[in-house]
mmCIF file of C-alpha atoms in Angstrom:
data_model
loop_
_atom_site.group_PDB
_atom_site.id
_atom_site.type_symbol
_atom_site.label_atom_id
_atom_site.label_comp_id
_atom_site.label_asym_id
_atom_site.label_seq_id
_atom_site.Cartn_x
_atom_site.Cartn_y
_atom_site.Cartn_z
ATOM 1 C CA MET J 469 25.109 -13.272 -55.707
ATOM 2 C CA PRO J 470 24.671 -16.556 -57.618
ATOM 3 C CA ALA J 471 24.105 -19.486 -55.250
ATOM 4 C CA VAL J 472 23.591 -23.231 -55.520
ATOM 5 C CA SER J 473 21.554 -25.310 -53.101
ATOM 6 C CA ILE J 474 23.132 -28.552 -51.904
ATOM 7 C CA CYS J 475 21.304 -31.304 -50.065
ATOM 8 C CA THR J 476 21.895 -34.953 -49.237
ATOM 9 C CA GLU J 477 20.067 -37.837 -50.917
ATOM 10 C CA PRO J 478 17.292 -38.336 -48.324
ATOM 11 C CA PHE J 479 16.241 -34.684 -48.675
ATOM 12 C CA ARG J 480 15.494 -34.853 -52.413
ATOM 13 C CA LEU J 481 11.753 -35.275 -51.837
ATOM 14 C CA ALA J 482 11.667 -32.339 -49.414
ATOM 15 C CA ALA J 483 13.790 -30.211 -51.754
ATOM 16 C CA ASP J 484 11.483 -30.933 -54.701
ATOM 17 C CA ALA J 485 8.403 -30.193 -52.555
ATOM 18 C CA MET J 486 9.958 -26.935 -51.340
ATOM 19 C CA ALA J 487 10.790 -25.943 -54.943
ATOM 20 C CA ARG J 488 7.197 -26.628 -56.014
ATOM 21 C CA SER J 489 5.805 -24.628 -53.079
ATOM 22 C CA TYR J 490 7.943 -21.658 -54.170
ATOM 23 C CA GLY J 491 6.672 -22.017 -57.750
ATOM 24 C CA PHE J 492 9.927 -23.392 -59.196
ATOM 25 C CA PRO J 493 9.253 -27.047 -60.043
ATOM 26 C CA GLY J 494 12.377 -28.689 -61.372
ATOM 27 C CA PHE J 495 14.663 -26.179 -59.608
ATOM 28 C CA ALA J 496 18.247 -27.371 -60.074
ATOM 29 C CA TYR J 497 20.306 -28.251 -57.019
ATOM 30 C CA VAL J 498 23.242 -30.507 -56.208
ATOM 31 C CA VAL J 499 22.829 -33.767 -54.327
ATOM 32 C CA THR J 500 25.490 -35.459 -52.236
ATOM 33 C CA GLU J 501 25.576 -38.688 -50.235
ATOM 34 C CA HIS J 502 24.193 -38.821 -46.724
ATOM 35 C CA PRO J 503 25.321 -38.133 -44.029
ATOM 36 C CA VAL J 504 27.520 -35.049 -43.830
ATOM 37 C CA ALA J 505 27.080 -34.041 -40.175
ATOM 38 C CA SER J 506 29.524 -36.671 -38.938
ATOM 39 C CA LEU J 507 32.252 -36.151 -41.603
ATOM 40 C CA SER J 508 35.743 -35.014 -40.702
ATOM 41 C CA ARG J 509 37.135 -31.798 -42.157
ATOM 42 C CA GLU J 510 39.129 -33.812 -44.740
ATOM 43 C CA GLU J 511 36.068 -35.836 -45.744
ATOM 44 C CA VAL J 512 34.109 -32.596 -46.214
ATOM 45 C CA ARG J 513 36.856 -31.317 -48.527
ATOM 46 C CA GLU J 514 36.672 -34.531 -50.573
ATOM 47 C CA ARG J 515 32.896 -34.181 -50.881
ATOM 48 C CA VAL J 516 33.197 -30.595 -52.049
ATOM 49 C CA ALA J 517 35.867 -31.512 -54.610
ATOM 50 C CA LEU J 518 33.569 -34.198 -56.000
ATOM 51 C CA MET J 519 30.656 -31.772 -56.261
ATOM 52 C CA ILE J 520 32.483 -28.827 -57.852
ATOM 53 C CA PRO J 521 31.822 -29.823 -61.500
ATOM 54 C CA ARG J 522 28.101 -30.198 -60.722
ATOM 55 C CA ILE J 523 28.011 -26.908 -58.769
ATOM 56 C CA LEU J 524 29.603 -25.125 -61.719
ATOM 57 C CA GLY J 525 27.138 -26.895 -64.018
ATOM 58 C CA VAL J 526 24.146 -25.520 -62.094
ATOM 59 C CA LEU J 527 25.740 -22.051 -62.239
ATOM 60 C CA GLY J 528 26.115 -22.416 -66.013
ATOM 61 C CA VAL J 529 29.905 -22.053 -65.876
ATOM 62 C CA VAL J 530 31.645 -23.689 -68.828
ATOM 63 C CA GLU J 531 35.243 -24.624 -68.100
ATOM 64 C CA MET X 1437 -30.256 -53.167 -41.987
ATOM 65 C CA THR X 1438 -32.732 -51.316 -44.191
ATOM 66 C CA ALA X 1439 -31.860 -50.342 -47.746
ATOM 67 C CA ASP X 1440 -32.000 -46.654 -46.725
ATOM 68 C CA ALA X 1441 -29.574 -47.171 -43.854
ATOM 69 C CA ARG X 1442 -27.255 -49.146 -46.107
ATOM 70 C CA ALA X 1443 -27.296 -46.314 -48.653
ATOM 71 C CA VAL X 1444 -26.375 -43.787 -45.931
ATOM 72 C CA VAL X 1445 -23.450 -45.911 -44.750
ATOM 73 C CA ASP X 1446 -22.272 -46.511 -48.308
ATOM 74 C CA ALA X 1447 -22.377 -42.764 -49.039
ATOM 75 C CA LEU X 1448 -20.466 -42.027 -45.835
ATOM 76 C CA VAL X 1449 -17.771 -44.577 -46.629
ATOM 77 C CA ASP X 1450 -17.506 -43.167 -50.150
ATOM 78 C CA ALA X 1451 -16.991 -39.695 -48.687
ATOM 79 C CA VAL X 1452 -14.323 -40.966 -46.281
ATOM 80 C CA GLU X 1453 -12.577 -42.754 -49.156
ATOM 81 C CA TYR X 1454 -12.778 -39.563 -51.223
ATOM 82 C CA CYS X 1455 -10.902 -37.738 -48.437
ATOM 83 C CA TYR X 1456 -8.234 -40.477 -48.490
ATOM 84 C CA ASP X 1457 -7.927 -40.073 -52.266
ATOM 85 C CA GLN X 1458 -7.354 -36.327 -51.800
ATOM 86 C CA GLU X 1459 -4.651 -37.068 -49.141
ATOM 87 C CA TRP X 1460 -6.606 -35.060 -46.553
ATOM 88 C CA THR X 1461 -5.779 -37.439 -43.693
ATOM 89 C CA ASP X 1462 -3.177 -38.388 -41.109
ATOM 90 C CA GLY X 1463 -3.798 -42.042 -41.997
ATOM 91 C CA LEU X 1464 -6.963 -42.383 -39.920
ATOM 92 C CA PRO X 1465 -10.400 -41.729 -41.417
ATOM 93 C CA VAL X 1466 -11.538 -38.099 -41.319
ATOM 94 C CA VAL X 1467 -15.059 -36.784 -40.890
ATOM 95 C CA PRO X 1468 -16.262 -35.328 -44.217
ATOM 96 C CA CYS X 1469 -17.319 -31.698 -43.922
ATOM 97 C CA THR X 1470 -20.012 -29.701 -45.689
ATOM 98 C CA PRO X 1471 -20.289 -25.891 -45.964
ATOM 99 C CA GLU X 1472 -23.188 -26.013 -43.492
ATOM 100 C CA ARG X 1473 -21.195 -28.000 -40.961
ATOM 101 C CA LEU X 1474 -18.262 -25.607 -41.349
ATOM 102 C CA ASP X 1475 -20.651 -22.705 -40.653
ATOM 103 C CA ALA X 1476 -21.752 -24.421 -37.442
ATOM 104 C CA PHE X 1477 -18.104 -24.416 -36.312
ATOM 105 C CA LEU X 1478 -17.491 -20.805 -37.344
ATOM 106 C CA ALA X 1479 -20.610 -19.769 -35.400
ATOM 107 C CA GLN X 1480 -18.752 -20.771 -32.201
ATOM 108 C CA THR X 1481 -16.390 -17.797 -32.409
ATOM 109 C CA ASP X 1482 -16.583 -14.034 -32.988
ATOM 110 C CA ARG X 1483 -13.276 -14.171 -34.857
ATOM 111 C CA ALA X 1484 -13.364 -13.458 -38.598
ATOM 112 C CA PRO X 1485 -12.998 -16.561 -40.792
ATOM 113 C CA GLY X 1486 -10.185 -14.863 -42.689
ATOM 114 C CA GLU X 1487 -8.094 -14.048 -39.591
ATOM 115 C CA VAL X 1488 -4.625 -15.566 -39.910
ATOM 116 C CA LEU X 1489 -3.721 -17.772 -36.953
ATOM 117 C CA LEU X 1490 -0.262 -18.834 -38.033
ATOM 118 C CA SER X 1491 2.023 -18.144 -41.005
ATOM 119 C CA MET X 1492 4.925 -20.127 -42.377
ATOM 120 C CA PRO X 1493 6.674 -17.592 -44.605
ATOM 121 C CA GLN X 1494 9.276 -20.171 -45.651
ATOM 122 C CA ILE X 1495 6.596 -22.081 -47.577
ATOM 123 C CA GLY X 1496 4.275 -19.143 -48.211
ATOM 124 C CA ARG X 1497 1.291 -20.642 -46.439
ATOM 125 C CA GLU X 1498 -0.929 -19.578 -43.572
ATOM 126 C CA CYS X 1499 -3.715 -21.070 -41.475
ATOM 127 C CA THR X 1500 -6.859 -18.962 -41.092
ATOM 128 C CA VAL X 1501 -9.727 -19.385 -38.639
ATOM 129 C CA ARG X 1502 -11.743 -20.945 -41.488
ATOM 130 C CA MET X 1503 -9.068 -23.541 -42.263
ATOM 131 C CA ALA X 1504 -8.570 -24.298 -38.559
ATOM 132 C CA ALA X 1505 -12.334 -24.847 -38.249
ATOM 133 C CA LEU X 1506 -12.476 -27.057 -41.330
ATOM 134 C CA ASN X 1507 -9.680 -29.269 -40.035
ATOM 135 C CA ALA X 1508 -11.269 -29.367 -36.578
ATOM 136 C CA ALA X 1509 -14.472 -30.632 -38.216
ATOM 137 C CA MET X 1510 -12.526 -33.225 -40.220
ATOM 138 C CA ALA X 1511 -10.590 -34.272 -37.086
ATOM 139 C CA GLY X 1512 -13.881 -35.193 -35.407
ATOM 140 C CA CYS X 1513 -14.285 -32.186 -33.102
ATOM 141 C CA ARG X 1514 -17.708 -31.020 -32.002
ATOM 142 C CA PRO X 1515 -18.343 -27.383 -33.061
ATOM 143 C CA GLU X 1516 -18.074 -26.156 -29.464
ATOM 144 C CA TYR X 1517 -14.442 -27.350 -29.291
ATOM 145 C CA LEU X 1518 -13.422 -24.643 -31.782
ATOM 146 C CA PRO X 1519 -12.505 -21.919 -29.232
ATOM 147 C CA VAL X 1520 -10.047 -24.371 -27.623
ATOM 148 C CA VAL X 1521 -8.556 -25.253 -31.024
ATOM 149 C CA LEU X 1522 -8.166 -21.531 -31.826
ATOM 150 C CA ALA X 1523 -6.477 -20.918 -28.461
ATOM 151 C CA ALA X 1524 -4.072 -23.780 -29.244
ATOM 152 C CA TRP X 1525 -3.133 -22.022 -32.506
ATOM 153 C CA ASP X 1526 -2.710 -18.721 -30.622
ATOM 154 C CA SER X 1527 -0.353 -20.414 -28.179
ATOM 155 C CA LEU X 1528 1.623 -22.117 -30.944
ATOM 156 C CA ARG X 1529 1.997 -18.817 -32.811
ATOM 157 C CA ALA X 1530 3.235 -17.080 -29.650
ATOM 158 C CA GLU X 1531 5.632 -19.932 -28.833
ATOM 159 C CA GLY X 1532 7.264 -19.328 -32.209
ATOM 160 C CA TYR X 1533 8.867 -22.664 -33.129
ATOM 161 C CA VAL X 1534 6.217 -23.739 -35.642
ATOM 162 C CA GLY X 1535 6.385 -20.517 -37.639
ATOM 163 C CA LYS X 1536 10.139 -21.024 -37.902
ATOM 164 C CA GLY X 1537 9.728 -24.484 -39.405
ATOM 165 C CA ILE X 1538 10.077 -26.973 -36.553
ATOM 166 C CA TRP X 1539 7.282 -29.144 -38.025
ATOM 167 C CA GLN X 1540 9.455 -29.671 -41.102
ATOM 168 C CA SER X 1541 12.509 -30.708 -39.110
ATOM 169 C CA THR X 1542 14.101 -34.153 -38.936
ATOM 170 C CA THR X 1543 13.718 -33.814 -35.124
ATOM 171 C CA GLY X 1544 10.071 -34.783 -35.522
ATOM 172 C CA THR X 1545 8.344 -32.786 -32.806
ATOM 173 C CA ALA X 1546 4.666 -32.433 -31.949
ATOM 174 C CA PRO X 1547 2.828 -30.000 -29.701
ATOM 175 C CA LEU X 1548 1.737 -30.990 -26.207
ATOM 176 C CA ILE X 1549 -1.548 -29.125 -25.789
ATOM 177 C CA LEU X 1550 -2.451 -28.427 -22.158
ATOM 178 C CA VAL X 1551 -5.974 -27.312 -21.268
ATOM 179 C CA ASN X 1552 -6.808 -25.546 -17.993
ATOM 180 C CA GLY X 1553 -9.939 -24.081 -16.465
ATOM 181 C CA PRO X 1554 -13.677 -24.771 -16.592
ATOM 182 C CA VAL X 1555 -13.689 -25.596 -20.316
ATOM 183 C CA ARG X 1556 -12.230 -28.999 -19.376
ATOM 184 C CA GLY X 1557 -15.466 -29.938 -17.651
ATOM 185 C CA ASP X 1558 -17.673 -28.246 -20.243
ATOM 186 C CA LEU X 1559 -16.146 -30.201 -23.131
ATOM 187 C CA GLY X 1560 -15.169 -33.400 -21.318
ATOM 188 C CA VAL X 1561 -11.395 -32.970 -21.651
ATOM 189 C CA ASN X 1562 -9.809 -35.908 -19.847
ATOM 190 C CA CYS X 1563 -7.482 -34.934 -17.005
ATOM 191 C CA ARG X 1564 -7.477 -38.215 -15.104
ATOM 192 C CA GLY X 1565 -6.728 -41.850 -15.987
ATOM 193 C CA ASN X 1566 -5.002 -42.586 -19.328
ATOM 194 C CA VAL X 1567 -4.467 -38.854 -19.789
ATOM 195 C CA PHE X 1568 -1.846 -39.362 -22.524
ATOM 196 C CA GLY X 1569 -3.795 -42.313 -23.916
ATOM 197 C CA SER X 1570 -6.902 -42.851 -25.981
ATOM 198 C CA GLY X 1571 -10.610 -42.869 -25.208
ATOM 199 C CA PHE X 1572 -11.756 -39.251 -24.979
ATOM 200 C CA ARG X 1573 -13.204 -37.360 -27.914
ATOM 201 C CA ALA X 1574 -12.161 -33.867 -26.811
ATOM 202 C CA ASN X 1575 -8.514 -34.827 -26.174
ATOM 203 C CA ALA X 1576 -8.288 -36.997 -29.285
ATOM 204 C CA THR X 1577 -9.835 -34.532 -31.711
ATOM 205 C CA ILE X 1578 -8.560 -31.171 -30.398
ATOM 206 C CA GLY X 1579 -4.961 -32.391 -30.679
ATOM 207 C CA ARG X 1580 -5.708 -33.996 -34.029
ATOM 208 C CA ALA X 1581 -7.260 -30.762 -35.364
ATOM 209 C CA ILE X 1582 -3.866 -29.056 -35.091
ATOM 210 C CA ARG X 1583 -1.922 -31.880 -36.691
ATOM 211 C CA LEU X 1584 -4.442 -32.349 -39.539
ATOM 212 C CA ALA X 1585 -4.070 -28.661 -40.376
ATOM 213 C CA ALA X 1586 -0.295 -29.126 -40.449
ATOM 214 C CA ILE X 1587 -0.870 -31.687 -43.202
ATOM 215 C CA ASN X 1588 -3.802 -30.129 -45.064
ATOM 216 C CA VAL X 1589 -3.179 -26.390 -44.694
ATOM 217 C CA PHE X 1590 0.608 -26.214 -44.584
ATOM 218 C CA GLY X 1591 1.114 -29.272 -46.765
ATOM 219 C CA LEU X 1592 3.531 -30.848 -44.281
ATOM 220 C CA ARG X 1593 3.177 -34.429 -45.447
ATOM 221 C CA PRO X 1594 5.734 -37.021 -44.403
ATOM 222 C CA HIS X 1595 8.344 -38.026 -47.003
ATOM 223 C CA ALA X 1596 8.017 -34.508 -48.452
ATOM 224 C CA LEU X 1597 7.865 -31.224 -46.502
ATOM 225 C CA ASP X 1598 7.666 -33.078 -43.169
ATOM 226 C CA GLN X 1599 11.176 -34.500 -42.989
ATOM 227 C CA ALA X 1600 10.880 -36.127 -39.540
ATOM 228 C CA THR X 1601 13.312 -39.013 -39.233
ATOM 229 C CA GLN X 1602 11.041 -40.956 -36.882
ATOM 230 C CA GLY X 1603 8.428 -38.515 -35.601
ATOM 231 C CA THR X 1604 6.476 -39.223 -32.435
ATOM 232 C CA PRO X 1605 3.116 -40.903 -31.706
ATOM 233 C CA ALA X 1606 2.073 -37.441 -30.473
ATOM 234 C CA LYS X 1607 1.893 -36.377 -34.127
ATOM 235 C CA TYR X 1608 -1.566 -37.967 -34.266
ATOM 236 C CA THR X 1609 -2.751 -36.051 -31.211
ATOM 237 C CA CYS X 1610 -1.442 -34.992 -27.796
ATOM 238 C CA CYS X 1611 -3.901 -32.983 -25.727
ATOM 239 C CA ILE X 1612 -4.264 -33.262 -21.953
ATOM 240 C CA GLY X 1613 -6.220 -31.438 -19.266
ATOM 241 C CA GLU X 1614 -4.626 -30.582 -15.933
ATOM 242 C CA ASN X 1615 -6.195 -32.535 -13.081
ATOM 243 C CA GLN X 1616 -6.762 -29.346 -11.092
ATOM 244 C CA GLU X 1617 -9.359 -31.004 -8.867
ATOM 245 C CA GLU X 1618 -6.848 -33.537 -7.517
ATOM 246 C CA SER X 1619 -3.818 -31.232 -7.447
ATOM 247 C CA PRO X 1620 -2.570 -29.929 -4.104
ATOM 248 C CA TRP X 1621 -1.289 -26.727 -5.766
ATOM 249 C CA PRO X 1622 -2.713 -23.768 -7.720
ATOM 250 C CA ALA X 1623 -3.474 -24.741 -11.318
ATOM 251 C CA PHE X 1624 -0.942 -24.136 -14.098
ATOM 252 C CA HIS X 1625 -2.853 -21.151 -15.505
ATOM 253 C CA GLU X 1626 -3.352 -19.605 -12.059
ATOM 254 C CA GLU X 1627 0.403 -19.819 -11.542
ATOM 255 C CA PHE X 1628 0.757 -17.534 -14.576
ATOM 256 C CA GLY X 1629 -1.834 -14.979 -13.510
ATOM 257 C CA PHE X 1630 -5.134 -16.252 -14.930
ATOM 258 C CA GLY X 1631 -8.206 -16.498 -12.702
ATOM 259 C CA PRO X 1632 -9.715 -19.893 -11.801
ATOM 260 C CA ASP X 1633 -12.812 -19.131 -13.933
ATOM 261 C CA THR X 1634 -10.715 -18.485 -17.038
ATOM 262 C CA SER X 1635 -9.793 -21.304 -19.401
ATOM 263 C CA THR X 1636 -6.461 -21.439 -21.187
ATOM 264 C CA VAL X 1637 -4.523 -23.551 -23.656
ATOM 265 C CA THR X 1638 -0.749 -23.887 -23.513
ATOM 266 C CA ALA X 1639 1.014 -25.484 -26.480
ATOM 267 C CA MET X 1640 4.508 -26.787 -25.821
ATOM 268 C CA THR X 1641 6.631 -28.071 -28.690
ATOM 269 C CA MET X 1642 8.144 -31.325 -27.511
ATOM 270 C CA ARG X 1643 10.192 -34.292 -28.613
ATOM 271 C CA SER X 1644 8.950 -37.018 -26.338
ATOM 272 C CA VAL X 1645 7.123 -38.061 -23.197
ATOM 273 C CA ALA X 1646 9.111 -40.363 -20.894
ATOM 274 C CA GLN X 1647 7.283 -42.252 -18.216
ATOM 275 C CA ILE X 1648 8.664 -42.423 -14.651
ATOM 276 C CA GLU X 1649 7.261 -45.322 -12.656
ATOM 277 C CA ALA X 1650 8.142 -44.577 -9.050
ATOM 278 C CA ARG X 1651 6.257 -46.264 -6.220
ATOM 279 C CA HIS X 1652 9.392 -47.384 -4.421
ATOM 280 C CA THR X 1653 9.809 -44.385 -2.150
ATOM 281 C CA SER X 1654 7.829 -41.957 -0.036
ATOM 282 C CA ASP X 1655 10.820 -39.654 0.300
ATOM 283 C CA GLY X 1656 10.356 -36.396 -1.640
ATOM 284 C CA PRO X 1657 14.018 -35.789 -2.536
ATOM 285 C CA GLN X 1658 14.449 -39.408 -3.723
ATOM 286 C CA LEU X 1659 11.391 -39.095 -5.957
ATOM 287 C CA LEU X 1660 12.549 -35.764 -7.371
ATOM 288 C CA ARG X 1661 16.050 -37.112 -8.057
ATOM 289 C CA ASP X 1662 14.458 -40.020 -9.915
ATOM 290 C CA LEU X 1663 12.602 -37.502 -12.115
ATOM 291 C CA ALA X 1664 15.685 -35.289 -12.480
ATOM 292 C CA ASP X 1665 17.703 -38.238 -13.784
ATOM 293 C CA THR X 1666 15.411 -38.422 -16.825
ATOM 294 C CA VAL X 1667 15.413 -34.628 -17.199
ATOM 295 C CA ALA X 1668 19.219 -34.802 -17.432
ATOM 296 C CA ARG X 1669 19.379 -37.587 -20.023
ATOM 297 C CA THR X 1670 22.110 -36.811 -22.521
ATOM 298 C CA GLY X 1671 19.975 -37.715 -25.544
ATOM 299 C CA ALA X 1672 17.792 -34.635 -25.011
ATOM 300 C CA LEU X 1673 20.800 -32.336 -24.628
ATOM 301 C CA LEU X 1674 21.525 -30.976 -28.103
ATOM 302 C CA HIS X 1675 22.333 -27.330 -27.381
ATOM 303 C CA HIS X 1676 23.681 -25.512 -24.329
ATOM 304 C CA THR X 1677 20.815 -26.524 -22.038
ATOM 305 C CA ILE X 1678 17.331 -28.063 -22.132
ATOM 306 C CA SER X 1679 13.886 -27.370 -20.714
ATOM 307 C CA THR X 1680 11.293 -29.734 -19.315
ATOM 308 C CA CYS X 1681 7.676 -30.138 -18.269
ATOM 309 C CA LEU X 1682 7.015 -32.519 -15.370
ATOM 310 C CA VAL X 1683 3.546 -34.047 -15.579
ATOM 311 C CA LEU X 1684 3.101 -35.337 -12.035
ATOM 312 C CA SER X 1685 0.440 -37.856 -11.128
ATOM 313 C CA PRO X 1686 -1.809 -36.751 -8.238
ATOM 314 C CA GLU X 1687 -0.191 -39.418 -6.027
ATOM 315 C CA HIS X 1688 3.299 -38.007 -6.567
ATOM 316 C CA ALA X 1689 2.011 -34.430 -6.213
ATOM 317 C CA HIS X 1690 0.336 -35.230 -2.882
ATOM 318 C CA LEU X 1691 3.352 -37.156 -1.601
ATOM 319 C CA LEU X 1692 5.464 -34.047 -2.243
ATOM 320 C CA ALA X 1693 2.890 -31.526 -0.980
ATOM 321 C CA ALA X 1694 2.452 -33.454 2.278
ATOM 322 C CA GLN X 1695 6.191 -32.995 2.888
ATOM 323 C CA GLY X 1696 5.917 -29.240 2.317
ATOM 324 C CA TRP X 1697 6.936 -29.017 -1.336
ATOM 325 C CA ASP X 1698 5.257 -26.408 -3.506
ATOM 326 C CA LYS X 1699 5.870 -25.978 -7.260
ATOM 327 C CA GLN X 1700 8.649 -23.408 -6.775
ATOM 328 C CA ALA X 1701 10.510 -25.610 -4.303
ATOM 329 C CA ILE X 1702 10.238 -28.534 -6.751
ATOM 330 C CA ARG X 1703 11.531 -26.366 -9.622
ATOM 331 C CA GLU X 1704 14.526 -25.277 -7.581
ATOM 332 C CA PHE X 1705 15.309 -28.805 -6.397
ATOM 333 C CA VAL X 1706 15.072 -30.277 -9.911
ATOM 334 C CA PHE X 1707 17.174 -27.427 -11.318
ATOM 335 C CA ASP X 1708 19.864 -28.337 -8.807
ATOM 336 C CA ALA X 1709 19.508 -32.113 -9.165
ATOM 337 C CA ALA X 1710 19.431 -32.260 -12.982
ATOM 338 C CA GLN X 1711 23.201 -32.324 -13.342
ATOM 339 C CA LEU X 1712 25.777 -34.152 -15.386
ATOM 340 C CA THR X 1713 29.544 -34.143 -15.035
ATOM 341 C CA ARG X 1714 32.246 -33.323 -17.553
ATOM 342 C CA ALA X 1715 32.968 -37.074 -17.582
ATOM 343 C CA ASP X 1716 29.326 -37.814 -18.490
ATOM 344 C CA LEU X 1717 29.544 -35.330 -21.364
ATOM 345 C CA ASP X 1718 32.939 -36.695 -22.486
ATOM 346 C CA ARG X 1719 31.494 -40.212 -22.516
ATOM 347 C CA VAL X 1720 28.862 -39.225 -25.103
ATOM 348 C CA GLY X 1721 30.912 -36.672 -27.011
ATOM 349 C CA LYS X 1722 28.947 -33.604 -25.931
ATOM 350 C CA THR X 1723 31.465 -31.675 -23.839
ATOM 351 C CA ALA X 1724 31.904 -28.737 -26.229
ATOM 352 C CA ILE X 1725 29.701 -26.293 -28.142
ATOM 353 C CA SER X 1726 29.945 -25.670 -31.899
ATOM 354 C CA ARG X 1727 31.188 -22.161 -32.679
ATOM 355 C CA THR X 1728 28.801 -21.961 -35.662
ATOM 356 C CA THR X 1729 25.609 -23.800 -34.675
ATOM 357 C CA SER X 1730 25.660 -23.869 -30.829
ATOM 358 C CA TRP X 1731 25.066 -27.611 -31.045
ATOM 359 C CA ARG X 1732 27.037 -29.867 -28.740
ATOM 360 C CA LEU X 1733 30.140 -31.577 -30.089
ATOM 361 C CA PRO X 1734 33.028 -33.735 -28.916
ATOM 362 C CA ALA X 1735 35.808 -31.678 -27.323
ATOM 363 C CA ASP X 1736 38.244 -32.512 -30.140
ATOM 364 C CA HIS X 1737 35.967 -31.391 -32.987
ATOM 365 C CA PRO X 1738 37.467 -28.615 -35.167
ATOM 366 C CA GLU X 1739 34.504 -26.335 -34.406
ATOM 367 C CA ALA X 1740 34.499 -27.022 -30.664
ATOM 368 C CA LEU X 1741 34.378 -24.198 -28.158
ATOM 369 C CA PRO X 1742 34.620 -24.945 -24.436
ATOM 370 C CA ASP X 1743 31.323 -24.871 -22.533
ATOM 371 C CA ASP X 1744 31.729 -22.254 -19.820
ATOM 372 C CA ARG X 1745 28.703 -23.654 -17.972
ATOM 373 C CA ILE X 1746 30.769 -26.639 -16.867
ATOM 374 C CA ASP X 1747 32.230 -25.846 -13.434
ATOM 375 C CA ALA X 1748 35.984 -25.618 -13.982
ATOM 376 C CA ALA X 1749 36.826 -26.868 -10.492
ATOM 377 C CA THR X 1750 34.313 -29.681 -10.028
ATOM 378 C CA GLY X 1751 33.311 -30.560 -13.609
ATOM 379 C CA ALA X 1752 29.625 -30.297 -12.632
ATOM 380 C CA PHE X 1753 27.129 -29.171 -15.269
ATOM 381 C CA ARG X 1754 23.475 -28.165 -14.828
ATOM 382 C CA VAL X 1755 21.385 -29.202 -17.850
ATOM 383 C CA LEU X 1756 18.793 -26.495 -17.060
ATOM 384 C CA THR X 1757 19.491 -22.766 -17.377
ATOM 385 C CA ALA X 1758 17.237 -21.808 -14.467
ATOM 386 C CA ALA X 1759 14.592 -23.217 -12.145
ATOM 387 C CA ASP X 1760 11.984 -21.539 -14.370
ATOM 388 C CA ALA X 1761 12.900 -23.945 -17.183
ATOM 389 C CA VAL X 1762 10.960 -26.593 -15.229
ATOM 390 C CA LYS X 1763 7.202 -26.462 -15.865
ATOM 391 C CA ILE X 1764 4.921 -28.483 -13.559
ATOM 392 C CA VAL X 1765 1.486 -29.901 -14.385
ATOM 393 C CA VAL X 1766 -0.612 -32.407 -12.404
ATOM 394 C CA ALA X 1767 -2.458 -34.972 -14.527
ATOM 395 C CA GLY X 1768 -3.483 -38.607 -14.493
ATOM 396 C CA ALA X 1769 -5.408 -40.859 -12.138
ATOM 397 C CA SER X 1770 -5.030 -40.861 -8.360
ATOM 398 C CA ASN X 1771 -4.160 -44.527 -8.399
ATOM 399 C CA SER X 1772 -0.397 -44.937 -8.669
ATOM 400 C CA GLY X 1773 3.023 -43.333 -8.647
ATOM 401 C CA VAL X 1774 3.418 -42.858 -12.394
ATOM 402 C CA SER X 1775 4.529 -39.477 -13.721
ATOM 403 C CA ALA X 1776 6.082 -38.189 -16.931
ATOM 404 C CA VAL X 1777 8.966 -36.029 -18.067
ATOM 405 C CA VAL X 1778 8.194 -34.144 -21.280
ATOM 406 C CA ASP X 1779 11.217 -33.030 -23.318
ATOM 407 C CA THR X 1780 10.046 -29.552 -24.288
ATOM 408 C CA PHE X 1781 11.807 -27.211 -26.676
ATOM 409 C CA GLY X 1782 11.495 -24.181 -24.513
ATOM 410 C CA PRO X 1783 11.282 -21.749 -22.954
ATOM 411 C CA ARG X 1784 14.618 -22.300 -21.225
ATOM 412 C CA GLY X 1785 13.157 -20.243 -18.428
ATOM 413 C CA GLY X 1786 10.510 -17.595 -18.198
ATOM 414 C CA ARG X 1787 6.902 -17.741 -19.101
ATOM 415 C CA PRO X 1788 5.176 -20.354 -21.278
ATOM 416 C CA GLU X 1789 2.687 -19.080 -23.861
ATOM 417 C CA LEU X 1790 -0.761 -19.498 -22.311
ATOM 418 C CA ALA X 1791 -3.637 -18.434 -24.561
ATOM 419 C CA GLU X 1792 -7.080 -17.664 -23.191
ATOM 420 C CA VAL X 1793 -10.031 -19.667 -24.525
ATOM 421 C CA VAL X 1794 -12.463 -17.019 -25.781
ATOM 422 C CA MET X 1795 -16.090 -18.076 -26.215
ATOM 423 C CA ARG X 1796 -18.390 -16.319 -28.695
ATOM 424 C CA SER X 1797 -20.362 -13.402 -27.292
ATOM 425 C CA THR X 1798 -23.958 -14.245 -26.350
#
């Protein structure tokens, strides 16, 4: 199943390091603002809506 | 200083700087290692250099006996410390948290490494004054050997694969010996079935060490409630319950023993005393449990499930699952009523992972 990794801004360095350690430097993922743990359900929905074009972009979906 | 001596020092400093350039350090200078020096370490064990001590499948890396020895040498260990370092790895592997990635977590944990048995005297592991502090080569370098390998073998460098938000000073080193000689009770390893002539290492993944300065009372229950208050701090309570290791100073241990307390009685008392109320949990937004992560949440969170451990009638809540979730060690100087509460990750009861220190065959 196609999947897209999402992480928040402060985890970019860790995400890049993890990608390199798996042998996939430059692995594409989607970044969102930090934090997410304290968001309300509605705020999570807004975040997801904002990210959808980039998620589809990583999946190679052309609208 | 002679020209020869100056040349030796210059070469040594160059080698130390080379190690910095390669990022082989925790920030402090490391001891440069040669193949011959590494062989001297490996000669201290019968274990094969290629034996895997710990794997992290999530990053595809593993630490072998050879790499553990190399990092022990770089950490400043003497070769004869190696069996203790290997036992620390054995304990960490058995405990399980490191293999699952806890060293990469924002939580920022470090291992508390507890040494028991005759090897403490043989190697000069400090068990007395300043036991969590500096000043003793064995404590400083055995703990550092583990953390250096985290950086150099597993590549867990801060700002990259080590994502700790703040970390802990224990990430440089945290190795203590139990002060068995000044403890009124059987030693930690004897409690778990090892003989007094055996040496063991117990690694406990932990968040922090909180100091309890208590010379105000000679009443056992008052002292234990003072300790239990820190055990029950809400900041340590992330999931259903917590676990703890009490590092009692000899003075506190003797005060309690003289009033008839043994370790089991202390465990049971602290289990009972380490309580919060529903109101305490409401006040900090930790009354409920997440249905997806088991983390604590405010009661009105969309994922909240009620916590059935909170007594419905009285609102009382025990932060510990069982008396066994309290581990007890005696360490420090016999000079004051200063003890410590270590926020451990587990076990929430049951047996800690003691690993025997195995010397090379003669």
